XYZ file of C-alpha atoms in Angstrom:
219
model
C 47.903 -45.127 -75.344
C 50.859 -44.357 -77.587
C 50.417 -41.170 -79.649
C 50.973 -41.360 -83.499
C 52.114 -38.495 -85.617
C 52.166 -38.784 -89.420
C 54.696 -36.406 -90.734
C 55.418 -34.982 -94.164
C 51.828 -34.384 -95.133
C 51.644 -32.665 -98.390
C 47.970 -33.374 -99.570
C 44.626 -32.653 -97.852
C 43.520 -36.168 -98.727
C 46.483 -37.599 -96.737
C 45.679 -35.472 -93.781
C 42.121 -36.964 -93.903
C 43.474 -40.446 -94.348
C 45.746 -40.045 -91.199
C 42.785 -38.576 -89.096
C 40.450 -41.360 -90.220
C 42.999 -43.938 -89.276
C 43.231 -42.559 -85.725
C 46.448 -40.376 -85.947
C 46.913 -37.818 -83.206
C 48.927 -35.296 -85.133
C 50.221 -34.536 -88.579
C 53.518 -32.839 -89.520
C 53.865 -30.096 -92.046
C 57.503 -29.552 -93.311
C 58.610 -25.941 -93.509
C 62.150 -26.732 -94.581
C 62.438 -25.648 -98.173
C 65.083 -28.302 -99.153
C 62.793 -31.099 -98.235
C 60.804 -32.961 -100.891
C 57.925 -32.806 -98.404
C 57.922 -28.957 -97.967
C 54.604 -27.285 -98.099
C 54.121 -23.534 -98.805
C 51.559 -21.470 -96.962
C 48.654 -21.893 -99.422
C 49.018 -25.661 -99.370
C 49.117 -25.681 -95.566
C 45.973 -23.662 -95.515
C 44.318 -26.246 -97.761
C 45.507 -29.108 -95.628
C 44.375 -27.564 -92.335
C 40.991 -26.851 -93.814
C 40.556 -30.535 -94.595
C 41.761 -31.579 -91.157
C 39.012 -32.696 -88.674
C 39.061 -31.413 -85.110
C 41.182 -32.826 -82.363
C 44.103 -33.801 -84.756
C 47.027 -31.666 -83.984
C 48.959 -29.978 -86.862
C 52.719 -29.573 -86.149
C 54.852 -27.140 -88.215
C 58.418 -28.680 -88.716
C 61.263 -26.213 -88.978
C 65.065 -26.280 -89.002
C 67.295 -23.443 -87.897
C 64.636 -21.009 -88.925
C 64.789 -17.493 -87.403
C 62.403 -17.179 -84.241
C 60.460 -14.181 -85.718
C 59.867 -16.118 -88.861
C 58.471 -19.180 -86.910
C 56.280 -16.838 -84.943
C 54.976 -14.988 -87.919
C 54.331 -18.281 -89.844
C 52.596 -19.963 -86.697
C 50.380 -16.829 -86.242
C 49.610 -16.536 -89.915
C 48.643 -20.388 -90.252
C 47.221 -20.880 -86.847
C 49.843 -23.274 -85.657
C 50.266 -23.885 -81.988
C 52.871 -26.631 -81.982
C 56.221 -26.580 -83.679
C 59.002 -29.187 -84.067
C 62.610 -28.245 -84.422
C 65.088 -30.281 -86.358
C 68.281 -28.050 -86.485
C 70.920 -26.797 -84.074
C 68.468 -24.756 -82.097
C 69.467 -23.774 -78.371
C 67.415 -23.762 -75.166
C 67.335 -19.966 -75.455
C 65.914 -20.233 -78.906
C 63.239 -22.509 -77.513
C 62.376 -20.142 -74.787
C 61.990 -17.299 -77.305
C 59.269 -19.175 -79.051
C 56.904 -19.173 -76.054
C 53.869 -19.521 -75.871
C 54.170 -22.029 -78.831
C 54.320 -25.699 -77.923
C 57.852 -26.880 -78.761
C 59.065 -30.422 -79.740
C 62.852 -30.716 -80.112
C 64.262 -33.434 -82.317
C 67.687 -34.971 -81.174
C 69.787 -37.345 -83.251
C 70.528 -40.784 -81.756
C 73.989 -41.954 -82.723
C 75.404 -43.541 -79.534
C 75.352 -42.966 -75.682
C 75.873 -39.222 -76.099
C 72.120 -39.094 -76.336
C 71.877 -39.320 -72.492
C 73.784 -36.060 -72.051
C 71.655 -34.439 -74.687
C 68.379 -35.540 -73.039
C 69.620 -34.274 -69.608
C 70.357 -30.944 -71.045
C 67.148 -30.599 -73.040
C 65.000 -31.954 -70.266
C 65.636 -28.529 -68.446
C 64.957 -26.566 -71.579
C 61.133 -26.282 -71.302
C 60.276 -28.367 -74.325
C 56.959 -30.251 -74.394
C 58.407 -33.415 -75.823
C 61.789 -34.754 -77.291
C 61.691 -36.434 -80.688
C 64.387 -39.115 -81.054
C 65.450 -39.331 -84.701
C 68.219 -40.579 -86.904
C 71.088 -38.264 -87.434
C 70.610 -35.802 -90.416
C 73.707 -37.407 -91.971
C 72.081 -40.791 -92.280
C 71.153 -42.002 -95.747
C 67.397 -41.623 -96.310
C 67.325 -44.985 -97.947
C 68.934 -46.874 -95.081
C 66.412 -49.181 -93.676
C 68.230 -49.859 -90.434
C 66.341 -48.469 -87.405
C 68.077 -46.529 -84.685
C 69.723 -48.307 -81.731
C 66.466 -48.803 -79.733
C 68.457 -50.609 -76.983
C 69.762 -47.298 -75.874
C 66.350 -45.890 -75.410
C 64.530 -48.442 -73.286
C 62.738 -47.069 -70.234
C 65.412 -48.860 -68.063
C 68.232 -47.258 -69.936
C 66.650 -43.832 -69.901
C 65.875 -44.055 -66.175
C 69.414 -45.331 -65.205
C 71.412 -42.990 -67.525
C 69.429 -39.619 -67.486
C 66.264 -39.918 -65.608
C 64.286 -37.554 -67.981
C 60.564 -37.431 -67.513
C 59.981 -35.356 -70.776
C 57.761 -37.284 -73.166
C 59.800 -39.045 -75.807
C 58.550 -39.583 -79.360
C 60.359 -42.265 -81.355
C 61.111 -41.593 -85.087
C 63.843 -42.618 -87.516
C 63.174 -45.578 -89.766
C 59.798 -46.593 -88.405
C 57.601 -48.692 -90.673
C 54.433 -50.876 -90.293
C 56.792 -53.955 -90.118
C 58.887 -52.674 -87.201
C 56.890 -50.155 -85.170
C 55.380 -52.861 -82.892
C 58.777 -54.087 -81.920
C 59.820 -50.454 -81.387
C 56.949 -49.721 -79.262
C 57.377 -52.791 -77.076
C 61.133 -52.075 -76.702
C 61.174 -48.296 -76.044
C 57.623 -47.579 -74.673
C 57.737 -44.127 -76.129
C 55.069 -41.373 -75.383
C 54.588 -41.308 -79.247
C 55.903 -42.577 -82.578
C 56.509 -40.452 -85.682
C 56.547 -41.749 -89.299
C 57.104 -40.141 -92.738
C 58.657 -42.160 -95.462
C 57.681 -45.475 -93.797
C 54.090 -45.108 -94.864
C 54.627 -43.508 -98.414
C 54.339 -44.587 -102.095
C 56.616 -41.774 -102.934
C 58.000 -38.674 -101.136
C 55.037 -36.786 -99.747
C 52.428 -39.221 -101.030
C 51.011 -41.366 -98.291
C 49.545 -44.796 -98.754
C 46.263 -45.447 -97.039
C 46.900 -49.135 -96.274
C 50.352 -48.435 -94.881
C 48.970 -45.704 -92.590
C 46.173 -48.027 -91.317
C 48.664 -50.736 -90.752
C 51.180 -48.548 -88.990
C 48.357 -47.287 -86.514
C 47.122 -50.738 -85.884
C 50.473 -52.293 -85.248
C 51.560 -49.343 -82.887
C 48.373 -49.421 -80.865
C 48.137 -53.253 -80.633
C 51.772 -53.374 -79.387
C 51.114 -50.592 -76.762
C 48.035 -52.302 -75.567
C 49.688 -55.651 -75.230
C 52.690 -54.162 -73.414
C 50.415 -52.269 -71.059
C 48.293 -55.418 -70.363
C 51.472 -57.384 -69.751
């Protein structure tokens, strides 16, 4: 079954909505420049409201290793997601934390990046839009580069792939059927405004993703 992460959670009630809809994980942004940034006290409030068996993920970008380690220990986070220019050595230094590394998908250069990071000890790779992409751009990523056949032929990685970048309730089913990812990740696509989630959009996103995965598996 495809896993679903609801990222950019800023309110405890949204964490509960995501969990109730069946999300496997939530993302807590620790990048100060982001409109979805959450400080330590708010993170604690969100985690206190989160039911068991839903994984909280701290999202960082080019943050010093020791700062991530301190933050994770202080807040009780076991999984982190990296969105900057971090190196494989940087990832190794974060052990024993579980690390998801985000990679931008622009063109066929993604295959070389996947080959390199597949040997870096990451638990999963998140495929996202480039950071230079306009946040308001509704166009999804080039999914045709990320089909199981293309990945197998061009780089052969077996690291779990999480698809992000422009997903919405309207396109996630098509993305899941085409890419067959381990998981999908959504933030702005299920929001009323930055950091404020919409209950109906969350439910629809989960339903569409899981139905598409079930149908593809059955077929």
